[in-house]
Every structure is written in C-alpha cells, then in structure tokens.
Coordinates of C-alpha atoms in Angstrom, one line a residue:
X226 CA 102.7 177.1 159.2
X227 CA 101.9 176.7 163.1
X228 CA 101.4 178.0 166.0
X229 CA 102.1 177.5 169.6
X230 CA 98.5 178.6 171.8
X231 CA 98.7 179.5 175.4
X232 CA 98.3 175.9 176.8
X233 CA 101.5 174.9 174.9
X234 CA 100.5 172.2 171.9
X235 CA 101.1 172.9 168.7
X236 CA 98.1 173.6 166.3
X237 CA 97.8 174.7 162.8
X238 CA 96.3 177.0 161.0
X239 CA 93.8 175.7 158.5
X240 CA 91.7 177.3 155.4
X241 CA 88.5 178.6 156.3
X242 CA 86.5 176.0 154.8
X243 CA 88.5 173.0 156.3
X244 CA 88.4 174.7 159.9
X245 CA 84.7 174.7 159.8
X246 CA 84.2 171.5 158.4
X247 CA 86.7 170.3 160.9
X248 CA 84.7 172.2 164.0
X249 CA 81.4 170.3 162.5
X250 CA 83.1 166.8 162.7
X251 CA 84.1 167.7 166.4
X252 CA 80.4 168.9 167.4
X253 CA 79.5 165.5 165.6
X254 CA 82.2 163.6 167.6
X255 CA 80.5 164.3 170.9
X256 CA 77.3 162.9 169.9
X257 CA 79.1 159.5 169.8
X258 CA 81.9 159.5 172.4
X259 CA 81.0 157.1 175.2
X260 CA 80.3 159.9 178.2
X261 CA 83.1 161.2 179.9
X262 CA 86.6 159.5 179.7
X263 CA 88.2 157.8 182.8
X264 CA 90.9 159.9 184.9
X265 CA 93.8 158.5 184.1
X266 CA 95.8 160.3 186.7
X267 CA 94.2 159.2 189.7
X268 CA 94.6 155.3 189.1
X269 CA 97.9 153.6 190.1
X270 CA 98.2 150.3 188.8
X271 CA 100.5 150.6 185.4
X272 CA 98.8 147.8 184.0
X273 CA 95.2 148.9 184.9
X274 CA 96.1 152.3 183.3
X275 CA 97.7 151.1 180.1
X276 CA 94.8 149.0 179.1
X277 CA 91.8 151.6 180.0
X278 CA 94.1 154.0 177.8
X279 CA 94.0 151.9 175.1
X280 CA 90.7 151.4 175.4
X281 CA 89.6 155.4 175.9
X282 CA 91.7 156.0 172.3
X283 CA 89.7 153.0 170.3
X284 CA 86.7 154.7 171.5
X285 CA 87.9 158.6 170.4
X286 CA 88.8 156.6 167.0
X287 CA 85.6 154.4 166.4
X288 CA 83.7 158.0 167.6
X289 CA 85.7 159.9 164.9
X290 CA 85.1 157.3 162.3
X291 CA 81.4 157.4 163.2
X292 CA 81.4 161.4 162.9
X293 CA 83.1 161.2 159.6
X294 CA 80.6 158.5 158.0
X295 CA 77.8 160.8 159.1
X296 CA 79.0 163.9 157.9
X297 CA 80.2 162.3 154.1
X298 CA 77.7 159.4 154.0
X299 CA 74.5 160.8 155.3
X300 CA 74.2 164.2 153.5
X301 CA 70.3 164.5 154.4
X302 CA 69.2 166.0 157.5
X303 CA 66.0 164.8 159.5
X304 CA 63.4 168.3 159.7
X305 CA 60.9 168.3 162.5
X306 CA 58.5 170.9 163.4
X307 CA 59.5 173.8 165.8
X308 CA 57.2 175.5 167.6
X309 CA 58.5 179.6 168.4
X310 CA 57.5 181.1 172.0
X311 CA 54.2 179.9 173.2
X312 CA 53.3 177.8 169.9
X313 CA 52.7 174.0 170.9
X314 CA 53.6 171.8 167.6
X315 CA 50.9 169.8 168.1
X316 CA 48.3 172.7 166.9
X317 CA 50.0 172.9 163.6
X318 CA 47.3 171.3 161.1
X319 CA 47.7 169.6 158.1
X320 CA 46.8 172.5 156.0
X321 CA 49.7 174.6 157.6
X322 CA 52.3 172.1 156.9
X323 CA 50.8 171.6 153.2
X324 CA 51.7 175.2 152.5
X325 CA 54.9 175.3 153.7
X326 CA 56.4 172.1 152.0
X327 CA 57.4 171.1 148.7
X328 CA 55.5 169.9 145.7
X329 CA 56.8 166.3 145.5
X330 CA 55.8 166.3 149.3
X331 CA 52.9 167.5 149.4
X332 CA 51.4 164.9 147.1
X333 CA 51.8 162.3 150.1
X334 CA 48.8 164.2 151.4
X335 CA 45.7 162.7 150.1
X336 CA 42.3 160.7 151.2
X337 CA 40.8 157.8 149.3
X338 CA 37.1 157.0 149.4
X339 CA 36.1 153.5 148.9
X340 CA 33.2 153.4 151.8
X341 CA 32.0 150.0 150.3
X342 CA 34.9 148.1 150.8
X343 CA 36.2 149.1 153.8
X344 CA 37.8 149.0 156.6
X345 CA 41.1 149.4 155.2
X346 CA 44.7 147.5 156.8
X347 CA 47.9 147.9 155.1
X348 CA 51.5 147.4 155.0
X349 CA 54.7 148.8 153.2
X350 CA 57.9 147.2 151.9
X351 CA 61.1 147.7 153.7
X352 CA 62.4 150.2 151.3
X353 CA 58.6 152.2 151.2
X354 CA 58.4 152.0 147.9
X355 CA 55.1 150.3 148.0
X356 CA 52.3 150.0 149.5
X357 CA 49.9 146.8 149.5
X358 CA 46.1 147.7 151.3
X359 CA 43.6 145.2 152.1
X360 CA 39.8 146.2 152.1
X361 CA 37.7 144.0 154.7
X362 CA 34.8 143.2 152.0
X363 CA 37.4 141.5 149.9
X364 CA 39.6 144.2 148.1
X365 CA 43.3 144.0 147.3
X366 CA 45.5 146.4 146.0
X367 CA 49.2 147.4 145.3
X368 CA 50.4 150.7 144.7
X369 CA 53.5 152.4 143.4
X370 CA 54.0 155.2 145.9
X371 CA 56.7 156.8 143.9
X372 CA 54.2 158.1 141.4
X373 CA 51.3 157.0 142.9
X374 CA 50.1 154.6 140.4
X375 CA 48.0 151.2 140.4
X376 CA 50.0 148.7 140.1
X377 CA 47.4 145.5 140.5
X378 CA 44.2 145.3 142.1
X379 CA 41.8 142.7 142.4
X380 CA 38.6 141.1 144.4
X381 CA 38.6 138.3 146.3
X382 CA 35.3 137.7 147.1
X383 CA 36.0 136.8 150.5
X384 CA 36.7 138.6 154.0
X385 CA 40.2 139.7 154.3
X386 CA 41.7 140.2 157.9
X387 CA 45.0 141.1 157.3
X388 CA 47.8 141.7 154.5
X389 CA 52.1 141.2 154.5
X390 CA 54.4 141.7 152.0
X391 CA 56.7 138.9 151.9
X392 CA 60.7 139.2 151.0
X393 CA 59.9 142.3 148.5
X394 CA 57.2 143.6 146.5
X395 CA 56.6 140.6 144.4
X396 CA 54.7 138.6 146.8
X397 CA 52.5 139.1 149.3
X398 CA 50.2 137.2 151.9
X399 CA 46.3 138.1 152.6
X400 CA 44.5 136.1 155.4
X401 CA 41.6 135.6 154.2
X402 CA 38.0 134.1 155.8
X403 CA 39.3 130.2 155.7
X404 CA 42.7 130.2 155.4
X405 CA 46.2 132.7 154.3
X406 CA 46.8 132.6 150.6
X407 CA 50.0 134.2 149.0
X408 CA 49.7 136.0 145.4
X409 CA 52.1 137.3 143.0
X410 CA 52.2 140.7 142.1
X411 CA 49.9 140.2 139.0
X412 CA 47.6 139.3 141.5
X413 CA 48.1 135.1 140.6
X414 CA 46.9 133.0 143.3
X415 CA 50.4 130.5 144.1
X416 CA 50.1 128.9 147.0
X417 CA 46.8 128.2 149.4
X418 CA 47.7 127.4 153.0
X419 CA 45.2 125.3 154.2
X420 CA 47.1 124.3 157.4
X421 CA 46.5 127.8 159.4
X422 CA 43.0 128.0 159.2
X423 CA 41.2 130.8 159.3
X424 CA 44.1 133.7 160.2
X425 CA 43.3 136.9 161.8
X426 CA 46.8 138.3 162.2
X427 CA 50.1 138.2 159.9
X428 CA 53.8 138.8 160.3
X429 CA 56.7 138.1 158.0
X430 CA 60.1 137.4 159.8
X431 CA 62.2 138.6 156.3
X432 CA 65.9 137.1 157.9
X433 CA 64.5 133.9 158.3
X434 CA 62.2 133.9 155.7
X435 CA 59.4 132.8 158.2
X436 CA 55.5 133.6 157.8
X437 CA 53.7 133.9 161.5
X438 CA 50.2 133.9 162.2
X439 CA 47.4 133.7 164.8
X440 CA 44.5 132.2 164.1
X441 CA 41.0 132.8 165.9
X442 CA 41.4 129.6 168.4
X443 CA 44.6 131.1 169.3
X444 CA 46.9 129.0 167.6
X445 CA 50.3 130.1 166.4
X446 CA 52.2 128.6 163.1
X447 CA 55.5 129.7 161.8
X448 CA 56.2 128.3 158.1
X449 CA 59.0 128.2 156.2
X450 CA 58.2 130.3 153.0
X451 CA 61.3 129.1 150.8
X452 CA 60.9 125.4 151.9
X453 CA 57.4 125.5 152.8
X454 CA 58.3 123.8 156.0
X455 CA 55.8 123.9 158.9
X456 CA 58.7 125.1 161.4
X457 CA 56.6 125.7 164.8
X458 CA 52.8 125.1 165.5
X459 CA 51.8 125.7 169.1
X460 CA 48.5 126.4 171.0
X461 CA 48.8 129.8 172.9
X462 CA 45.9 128.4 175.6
X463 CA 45.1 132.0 176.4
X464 CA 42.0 132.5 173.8
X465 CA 41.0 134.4 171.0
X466 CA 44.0 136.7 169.6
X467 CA 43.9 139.0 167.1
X468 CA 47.2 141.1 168.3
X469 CA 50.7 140.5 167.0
X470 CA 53.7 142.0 166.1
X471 CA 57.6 141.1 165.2
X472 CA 60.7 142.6 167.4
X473 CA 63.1 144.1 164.7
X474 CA 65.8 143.5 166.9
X475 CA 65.7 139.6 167.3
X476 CA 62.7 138.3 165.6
X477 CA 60.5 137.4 168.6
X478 CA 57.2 137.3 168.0
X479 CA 55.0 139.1 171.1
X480 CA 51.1 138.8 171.3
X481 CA 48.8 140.6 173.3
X482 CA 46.2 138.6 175.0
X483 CA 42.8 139.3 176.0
X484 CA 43.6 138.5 179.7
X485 CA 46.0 141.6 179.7
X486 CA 48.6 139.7 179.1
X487 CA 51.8 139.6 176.3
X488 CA 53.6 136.8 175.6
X489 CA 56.6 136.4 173.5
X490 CA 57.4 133.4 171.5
X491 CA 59.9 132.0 168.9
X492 CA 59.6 129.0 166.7
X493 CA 61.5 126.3 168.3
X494 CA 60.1 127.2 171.6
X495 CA 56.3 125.4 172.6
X496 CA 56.7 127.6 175.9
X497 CA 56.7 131.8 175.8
X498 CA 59.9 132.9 176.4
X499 CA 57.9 135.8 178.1
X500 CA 55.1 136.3 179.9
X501 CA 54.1 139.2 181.3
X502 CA 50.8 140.4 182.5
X503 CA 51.0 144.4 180.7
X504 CA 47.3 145.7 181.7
X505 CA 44.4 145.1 183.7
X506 CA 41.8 144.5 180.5
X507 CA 42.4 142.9 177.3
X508 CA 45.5 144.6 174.8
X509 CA 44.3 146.6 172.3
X510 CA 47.5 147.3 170.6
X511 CA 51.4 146.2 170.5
X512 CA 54.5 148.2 168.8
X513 CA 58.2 147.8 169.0
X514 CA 60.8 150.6 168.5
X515 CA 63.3 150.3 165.9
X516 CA 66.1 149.6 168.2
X517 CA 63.7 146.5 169.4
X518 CA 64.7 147.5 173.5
X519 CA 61.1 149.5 173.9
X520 CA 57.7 147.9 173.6
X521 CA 54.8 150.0 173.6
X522 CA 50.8 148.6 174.8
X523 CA 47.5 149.9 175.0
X524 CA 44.9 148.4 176.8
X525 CA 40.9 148.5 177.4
X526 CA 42.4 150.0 180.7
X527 CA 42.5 153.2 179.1
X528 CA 46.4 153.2 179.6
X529 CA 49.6 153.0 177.3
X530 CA 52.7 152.0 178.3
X531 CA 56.6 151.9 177.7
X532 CA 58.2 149.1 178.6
X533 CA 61.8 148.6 178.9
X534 CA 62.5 145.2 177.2
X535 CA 66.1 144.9 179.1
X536 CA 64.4 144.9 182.7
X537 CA 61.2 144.6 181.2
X538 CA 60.2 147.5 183.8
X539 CA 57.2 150.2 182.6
X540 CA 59.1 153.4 181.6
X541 CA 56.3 155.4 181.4
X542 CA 52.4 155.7 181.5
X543 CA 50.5 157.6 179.4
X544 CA 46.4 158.0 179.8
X545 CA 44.3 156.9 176.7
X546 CA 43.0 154.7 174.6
X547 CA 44.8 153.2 171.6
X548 CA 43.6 150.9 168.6
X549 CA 46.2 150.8 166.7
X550 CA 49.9 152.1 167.7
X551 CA 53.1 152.0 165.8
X552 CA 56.9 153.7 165.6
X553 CA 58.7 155.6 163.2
X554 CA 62.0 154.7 162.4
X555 CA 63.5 157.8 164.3
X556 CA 61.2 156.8 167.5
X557 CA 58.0 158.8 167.0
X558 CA 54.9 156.7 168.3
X559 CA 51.4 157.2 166.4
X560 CA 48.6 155.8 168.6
X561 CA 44.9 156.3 167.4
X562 CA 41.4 155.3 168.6
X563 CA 38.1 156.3 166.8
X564 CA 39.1 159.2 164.0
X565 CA 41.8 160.5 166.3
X566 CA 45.7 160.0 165.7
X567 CA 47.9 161.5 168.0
X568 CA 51.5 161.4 167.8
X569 CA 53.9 161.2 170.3
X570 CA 57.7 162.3 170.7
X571 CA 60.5 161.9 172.5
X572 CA 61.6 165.0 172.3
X573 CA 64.0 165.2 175.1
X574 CA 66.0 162.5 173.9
X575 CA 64.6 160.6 177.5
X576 CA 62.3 158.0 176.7
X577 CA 60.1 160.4 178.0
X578 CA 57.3 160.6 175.4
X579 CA 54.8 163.9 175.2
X580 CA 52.4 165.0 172.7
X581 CA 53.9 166.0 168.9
X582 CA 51.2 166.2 166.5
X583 CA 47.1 165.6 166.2
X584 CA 44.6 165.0 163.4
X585 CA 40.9 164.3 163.5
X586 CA 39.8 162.2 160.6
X587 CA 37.2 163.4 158.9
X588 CA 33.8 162.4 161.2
X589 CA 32.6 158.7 160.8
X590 CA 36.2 157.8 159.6
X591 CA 37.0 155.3 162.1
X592 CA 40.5 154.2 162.2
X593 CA 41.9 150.4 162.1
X594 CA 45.7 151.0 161.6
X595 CA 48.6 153.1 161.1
X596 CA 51.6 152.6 160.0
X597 CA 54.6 154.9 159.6
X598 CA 56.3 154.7 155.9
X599 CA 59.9 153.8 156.0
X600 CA 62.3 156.5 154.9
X601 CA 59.7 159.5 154.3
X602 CA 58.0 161.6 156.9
X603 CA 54.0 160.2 156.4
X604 CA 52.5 158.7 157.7
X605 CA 49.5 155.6 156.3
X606 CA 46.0 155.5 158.3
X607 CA 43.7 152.5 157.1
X608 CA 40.1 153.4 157.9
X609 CA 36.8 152.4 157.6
X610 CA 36.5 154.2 154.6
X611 CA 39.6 153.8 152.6
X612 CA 42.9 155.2 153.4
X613 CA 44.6 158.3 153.6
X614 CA 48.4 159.4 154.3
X615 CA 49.7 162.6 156.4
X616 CA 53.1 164.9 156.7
X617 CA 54.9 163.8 159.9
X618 CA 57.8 166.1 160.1
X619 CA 60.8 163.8 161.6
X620 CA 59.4 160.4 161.7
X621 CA 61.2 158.9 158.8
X622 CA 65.3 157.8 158.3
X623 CA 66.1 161.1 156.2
X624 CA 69.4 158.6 154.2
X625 CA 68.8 155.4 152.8
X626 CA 70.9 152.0 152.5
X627 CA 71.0 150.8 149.7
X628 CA 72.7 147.4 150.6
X629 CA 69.8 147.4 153.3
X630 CA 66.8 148.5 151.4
X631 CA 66.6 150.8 148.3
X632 CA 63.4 152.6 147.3
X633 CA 65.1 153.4 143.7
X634 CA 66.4 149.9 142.9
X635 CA 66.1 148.2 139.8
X636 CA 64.9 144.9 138.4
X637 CA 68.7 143.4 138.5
X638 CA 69.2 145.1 142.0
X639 CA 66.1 143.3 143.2
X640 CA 67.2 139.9 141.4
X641 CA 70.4 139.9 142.9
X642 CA 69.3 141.5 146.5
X643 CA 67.0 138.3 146.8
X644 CA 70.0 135.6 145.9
X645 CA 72.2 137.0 148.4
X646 CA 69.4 137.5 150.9
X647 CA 68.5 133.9 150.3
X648 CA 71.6 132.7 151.1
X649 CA 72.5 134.8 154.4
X650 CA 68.8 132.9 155.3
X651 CA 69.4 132.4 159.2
X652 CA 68.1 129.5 160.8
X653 CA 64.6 129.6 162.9
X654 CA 66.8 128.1 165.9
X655 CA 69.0 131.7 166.0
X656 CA 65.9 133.5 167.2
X657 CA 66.4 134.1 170.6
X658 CA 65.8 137.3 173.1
X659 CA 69.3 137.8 173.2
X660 CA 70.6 137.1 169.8
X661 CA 74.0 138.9 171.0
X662 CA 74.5 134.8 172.3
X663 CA 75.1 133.6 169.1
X664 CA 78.6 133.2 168.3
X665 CA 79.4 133.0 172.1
X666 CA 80.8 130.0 174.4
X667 CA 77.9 128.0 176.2
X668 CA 78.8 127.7 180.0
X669 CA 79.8 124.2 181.4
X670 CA 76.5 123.1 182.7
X671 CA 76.7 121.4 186.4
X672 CA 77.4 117.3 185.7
X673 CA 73.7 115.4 186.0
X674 CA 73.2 112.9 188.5
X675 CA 73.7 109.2 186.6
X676 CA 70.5 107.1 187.0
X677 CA 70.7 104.5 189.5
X678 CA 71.0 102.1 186.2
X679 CA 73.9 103.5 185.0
X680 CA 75.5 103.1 188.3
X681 CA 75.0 99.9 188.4
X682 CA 76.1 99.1 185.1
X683 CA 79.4 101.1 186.0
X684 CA 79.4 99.1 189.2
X685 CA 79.6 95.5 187.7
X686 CA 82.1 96.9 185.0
X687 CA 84.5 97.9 187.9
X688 CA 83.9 94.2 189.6
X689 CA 84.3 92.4 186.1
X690 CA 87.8 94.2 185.6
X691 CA 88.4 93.5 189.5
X692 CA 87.8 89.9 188.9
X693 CA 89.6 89.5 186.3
X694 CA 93.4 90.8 187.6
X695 CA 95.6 87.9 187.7
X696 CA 98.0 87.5 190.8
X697 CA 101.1 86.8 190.3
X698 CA 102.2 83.3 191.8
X699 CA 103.9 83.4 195.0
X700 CA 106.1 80.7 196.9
X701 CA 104.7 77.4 198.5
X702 CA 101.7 77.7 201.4
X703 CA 101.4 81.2 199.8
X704 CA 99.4 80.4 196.9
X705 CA 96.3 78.1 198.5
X706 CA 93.6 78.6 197.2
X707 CA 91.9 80.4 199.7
X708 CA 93.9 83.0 200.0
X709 CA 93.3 83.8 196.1
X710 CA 89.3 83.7 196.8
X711 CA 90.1 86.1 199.5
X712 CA 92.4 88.6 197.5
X713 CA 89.7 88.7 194.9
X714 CA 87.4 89.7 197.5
X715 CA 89.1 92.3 198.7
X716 CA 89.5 93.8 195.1
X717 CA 85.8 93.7 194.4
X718 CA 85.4 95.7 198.0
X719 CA 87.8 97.9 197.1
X720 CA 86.3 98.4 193.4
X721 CA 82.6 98.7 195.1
X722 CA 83.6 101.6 197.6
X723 CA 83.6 104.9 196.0
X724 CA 80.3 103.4 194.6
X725 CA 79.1 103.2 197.6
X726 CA 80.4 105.9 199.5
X727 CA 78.5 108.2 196.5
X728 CA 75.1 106.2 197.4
X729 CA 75.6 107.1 200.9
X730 CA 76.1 110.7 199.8
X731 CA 73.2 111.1 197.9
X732 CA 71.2 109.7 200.9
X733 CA 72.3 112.3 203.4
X734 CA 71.7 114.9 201.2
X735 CA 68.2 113.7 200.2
X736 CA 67.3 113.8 203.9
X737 CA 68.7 116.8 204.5
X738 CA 67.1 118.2 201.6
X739 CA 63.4 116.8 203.0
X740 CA 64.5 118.4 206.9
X741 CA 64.9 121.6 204.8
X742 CA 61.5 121.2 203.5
X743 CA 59.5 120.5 206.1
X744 CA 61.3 122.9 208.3
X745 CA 60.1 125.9 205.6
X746 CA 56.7 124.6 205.7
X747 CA 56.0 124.4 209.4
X748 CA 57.4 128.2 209.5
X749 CA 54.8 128.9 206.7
X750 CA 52.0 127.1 208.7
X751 CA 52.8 128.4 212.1
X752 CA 51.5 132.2 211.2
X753 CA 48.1 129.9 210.2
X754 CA 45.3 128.3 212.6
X755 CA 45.3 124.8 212.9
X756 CA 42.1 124.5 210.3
X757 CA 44.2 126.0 207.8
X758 CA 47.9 124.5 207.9
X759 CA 47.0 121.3 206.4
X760 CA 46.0 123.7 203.0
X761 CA 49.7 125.1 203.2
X762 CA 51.4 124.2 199.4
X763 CA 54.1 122.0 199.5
X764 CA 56.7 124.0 197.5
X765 CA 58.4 121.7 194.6
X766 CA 62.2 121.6 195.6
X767 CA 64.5 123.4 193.7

C-alpha cells in the first residue's frame, strides 16, 4: 500500500516497529553524513555535476552502511553522568555513583594497601582483561580482572621503574635497576637484556612487535622482540628522560624532555622527526588520544596543553599541574598530581576540554600513574601505596572487537590471534607520521647534479665513440690525410659542446647564486653599526 504526501514522492506505509527502527537509522545517518551536500543546481558544467553526484550518493550509502553497522553491530550504549539544573558532574563522589550502579560494577571499586612496596606503576592488555602492576621496592604482579584473582606474583629483589605487557598477557617486560628483563606469565625469567642498560621508561609497539625504551643517559633502543634484533639505538643528546609514550595512530614514539621540549622519533630515523619546544620547564607528562591527531602535555610550567598533531598548533590551555595524564578510549583525559585526579571532557564534541569528574585520594596517597582500562568505564591509579581503581562514567568503548581484542577469548582464540598477528607483523621502516603514505606513488625527485667525475667520464666516452666513426672514402685529393685529422676534430668539438655549454651553465648560476648571497647579507648588515656587521651569519644556501 502507498501513499502520495504533499511534496509529490511516493512513500509507504510501514509497521510500527519498522517505522521507528527506520526513523532511528535516519537520526544515526546524520551523525555520519559528510556536512551538508553540494548544490547541484547551481553548478553548470555536465561533467563537474555528474561526478560530485556520484560522489554525494557513495557518501549517503557508506553513511547508511555506517548507521546500519552501529545500530545491529554495536547494541551497547556508552552512559555518562548528567548533571540536572544547577548540579555540576564533577561533585558527584565515588560513593554516589557506587549506589547507583550495578553489582558486577561496583566491584571495580576498590583500594589495595601494600605501603611497603610502593609506589605502584601499571599497565593493561589491549582487551583489559588484565592487569600487570609493578611495585618500586621490587614487586610484580598479574591479575585477572574479570574475577579479580592473582594470577602470579613474585619479588624481584631489585628496583623496578616501569612494567609492559608485550603481544598479550603471556609476557611481559619490567625495567628493572640494571637492565629490562621479560618473564612469562609464571613469573620465569626468559630473556635478560643486557644491551639497554638501566631503563627508566617502556613502550611496546604491538604491530611491529617492537620493545622501546629510554634509559637514564637518554639513550633510546627499539628491539625486535620476535627476532631479537636491535632495530634502532640512538642518543637523544637532550639529557636525562624518564617520559615516553607510543602514538596509536602511527607508532611514533614522542618523549618529553627536561628542556621543555618533545621530540618524536621512529626506529629507522637517528634524527627526531619532530621537535618541538611544548613548555617553558621540564614535561611532566605526555598522552595521545585514541584517534593519535591530539597530544596532550603537562609541564613544571604549571600548564597543560592540547596540541593539534596535523598543524601541530596548541588547541587549548588549561592551568595546572599534571604527573601523570592519560585518555580514555572515547576521549576523556585523566590528569593527576599529588592525591588529586581530575578528569576532563570534551563534552561539547569541540576539543574544548572542561572539568568532568574529581577524586582526592585518601591523604598521603601520592599518585604516580593512571591509566584508563580498555573497554570498561574505570579507571587504574598506581600510588605510593598500592593501587586502587574508580567508576568513570563514559570513558570506556561500551562494544568490543573481537577480531581486534577480546576480553572473553579463549586459549585457541589467543593461539591463533598470535599466528595471524605474527604474520601481518609490519616492518619498523612503515613507521612514519603519515602512515596514510604507504601504499602511495613517491614523487619524481628533481635529477642530481653528476659529479664533475662522472662528467668527465661521459665526456671521454662521447670522444672515444667520436673517434672512432669511420668516413667513408671519397674521390682523389679528397681523401688526404689531413683533411681526415681535421674531420675527426671537428667530431670530438662537436661531441665536447653540450659538455661544455652545461659547465658554463653551472658557472653562471654559481655566481649568480654567490651575488644573491652577498646581496642578502649586506641588507642584513646595513640595519647594523659597522662594529657589528662583520658578526652578521652567513646563511647556508639553500
């Protein structure tokens, strides 16, 4: 059955239930159409039209698709907290939210006391399933955080700076007072890396199966931990650093410097890619969002800021001190100095960040790192006297991949998850900031100039095969010898020319080149007294 509405297309009537499903999709649509659509009407050129029509429905179908796979695919909802009229969100205390949730999630609430081995670091697995903590005085522990339980733990007897898991929860990486080691899950020393040194930072690149570290002369290593392989050793030459992170989105590793500077590096690379001076004191702290485009720093300058890793621009600038920062997978940022954390949101959708929650530690607690869990709303705080995990309404990805990571997998699952993740390995060389590059044609580069060697050697080539033409024999008085001698002069000439001519060239524009130069510098020095102009830098040419 149909119908013919007012504005003359046909439409038909649905069931109740499809037409409100069908109204949901539509809502959802909008969320992932590409702004407004071009007006067609207005343009004149056929051709122009045609293709930007095209291209406006593939982007109404991809949009549709995406609405589709969100509404079927990704049943669970994010929740966040709401504040009604004059409530602010980030008075609502721990308690509160404990009363209002569920059982199974209100057991991620908790505080454990271990004030004789702390201060606490730790880190989760990509699916959150576990957790591995690291006490400074030499504990190490992993835990189940399903049901909470112990799965190994163990003393090394030794300081421990910080702790990684490696590809999953089977192996993990402490850096310890000499040097990194790498255990087992049973807690089974396998491999001691003697190389490093003594390591104060970790980072696990998990596509290219690549350990980082910094140690405390500032010296970065990048090892292969399928090969073993040391792929990249390089001396930073700015100090002391114990500040490092990974960029989700292309694996480049940034480290914040006590000059206020962050650099960026990759493994193939004995040069930053990046240098940028970020404060106006030594960094404190260093996260990136998800999406790997925003970059967030605290400094002893009592700032943090938001920087735009496109344009590498400051976004925004917040006052206060952080130790410690990190993001949530849907973009919250937890920053926390002393036994404060304060979380902030974009709530606006903006980049504009404001405050979300707070929570004091209980007092003397002082706070060394948070870290968000992936694919729950809690939130991990290592402290100086254990650790302790709180209810962040929104933070986590409410649906899981299970092709990507899977907090439910099994034994096979994991088996097979690490064959096929061992042989998508990518290459250290693929790191890059733009890893969108890969796959794409390299521009012709501008031809080099040829050595004055190599035009030489071309230059007798040219004669040889000039001397070497054999005239043909002409009539009587013709043929004197002479006149050969001079014909194979006139070849060699004539093969030497463009040889020359390009010499010539070259000249001209190496003098005109050196005018240039000393033209820019005597407009530099004129502004100057004469005492001074001799100190005026002679620029390198470009």
């Amino acid at each position: 059955m149909e119908v013919k509405p007012e504005d003359g297309t046909d439409a038909k009537i649905m069931p109740p239930k499809e037409q409100e499903i069908a109204d949901e999709i539509d809502v959802k649509v909008k969320k992932y159409l590409r702004g407004e659509g071009a007006n067609l009407k207005v343009i004149k050129d056929k051709k122009l039209k045609g293709q930007l029509a095209i291209r406006e429905e593939l982007y109404g179908k991809s949009a549709k698709a995406a609405a589709k796979a969100e509404k079927w695919l990704m049943p669970s909802e994010g929740g966040y907290l709401e504040a009604e009229g004059i409530e602010k969100t980030w008075r609502i205390t721990q308690e509160a939210i404990a009363r209002e949730v569920d059982i199974l999630s209100s057991r991620n609430q908790y505080d454990i006391v271990l004030p004789d081995l702390g201060p606490y670091t730790l880190d989760f697995t990509t699916s959150g399933r576990y957790m591995a903590v690291a006490g400074r005085k030499g504990h190490l522990a992993i835990i189940d955080m399903k049901n909470l339980g112990l799965i190994k733990e163990f003393q090394v007897k030794e300081t421990v700076h910080d702790v990684v898991f490696l590809h999953n929860e089977l192996f993990f990486a402490a850096a310890q007072k000499k040097y990194p080691y790498i255990y087992n899950r049973d807690g089974t020393e396998l491999h001691c890396l003697k190389e490093q040194g003594s390591i104060l930072k970790l980072q696990f690149l998990k596509n290219h199966f690549v350990l980082a570290s910094i140690n405390k002369f500032g010296k970065l290593h990048f090892q292969d931990v399928t090969t073993g392989e040391m792929v990249g050793n390089y001396r930073t030459g700015l100090g002391r650093c114990d500040v490092m992170q990974v960029n989700p989105y292309n694996a480049v590793i940034a480290l914040g410097h006590s000059n206020g500077t962050v650099t960026m590096w990759k493994p193939t690379s004995a040069a930053p890619l990046v240098k940028m001076l970020s404060h106006h004191g030594p960094i404190s702290a260093l996260a990136f969002h998800p999406n790997g485009h925003l970059m967030a720093t605290a400094g002893r300058d009592r700032k943090i800021k938001l920087w735009d890793l496109r344009k590498f621009e400051v976004l925004q600038t917040l006052p206060g001190h952080a130790k410690t920062l990190d993001f949530s997978q849907k973009g919250l940022l937890a920053a926390a100095i002393g036994s404060f954390v304060q979380i902030l949101g974009d709530l606006s959708g903006s980049q504009n960040y404001s405050r979300y929650m707070n929570h004091s530690m209980a007092k003397g607690y002082q706070v060394r790192k948070v870290l968000f869990r992936p694919y729950e709303d809690v939130l991990g705080i290592g402290h100086s006297t254990g650790w302790s995990s709180i209810l962040i309404p929104g933070s986590g990805e409410p649906n899981f991949d299970s092709w990507v990571a899977n907090p439910f997998e099994t034994s096979k699952q994991r088996r097979e998850k690490e064959v096929r993740s061992l042989l998508d390995k990518l290459p250290p060389e693929t790191i890059m900031l733009d890893p969108t590059k890969i796959g794409t044609v390299r521009q012709a580069r501008k031809k080099e100039k040829p050595s004055k060697q190599e035009r030489e050697a071309e230059m007798e080539v040219a004669i040889a095969a000039a001397k070497g033409i054999n005239f043909k024999k002409k009539t009587k008085g013709r043929n004197k010898p002479s006149k050969r001698v001079k014909k194979i002069q006139e070849t060699v000439e004539r093969a030497k020319r463009p040889f020359l001519e390009q010499q010539m060239e070259e000249k001209e524009e190496d003098e005109s080149s050196k005018k240039k130069k000393k033209q820019k510098i005597s407009e530099e020095s004129e502004g100057l007294p004469k005492s001074l102009q001799r100190f005026v830098r002679k620029k390198a040419s470009p």
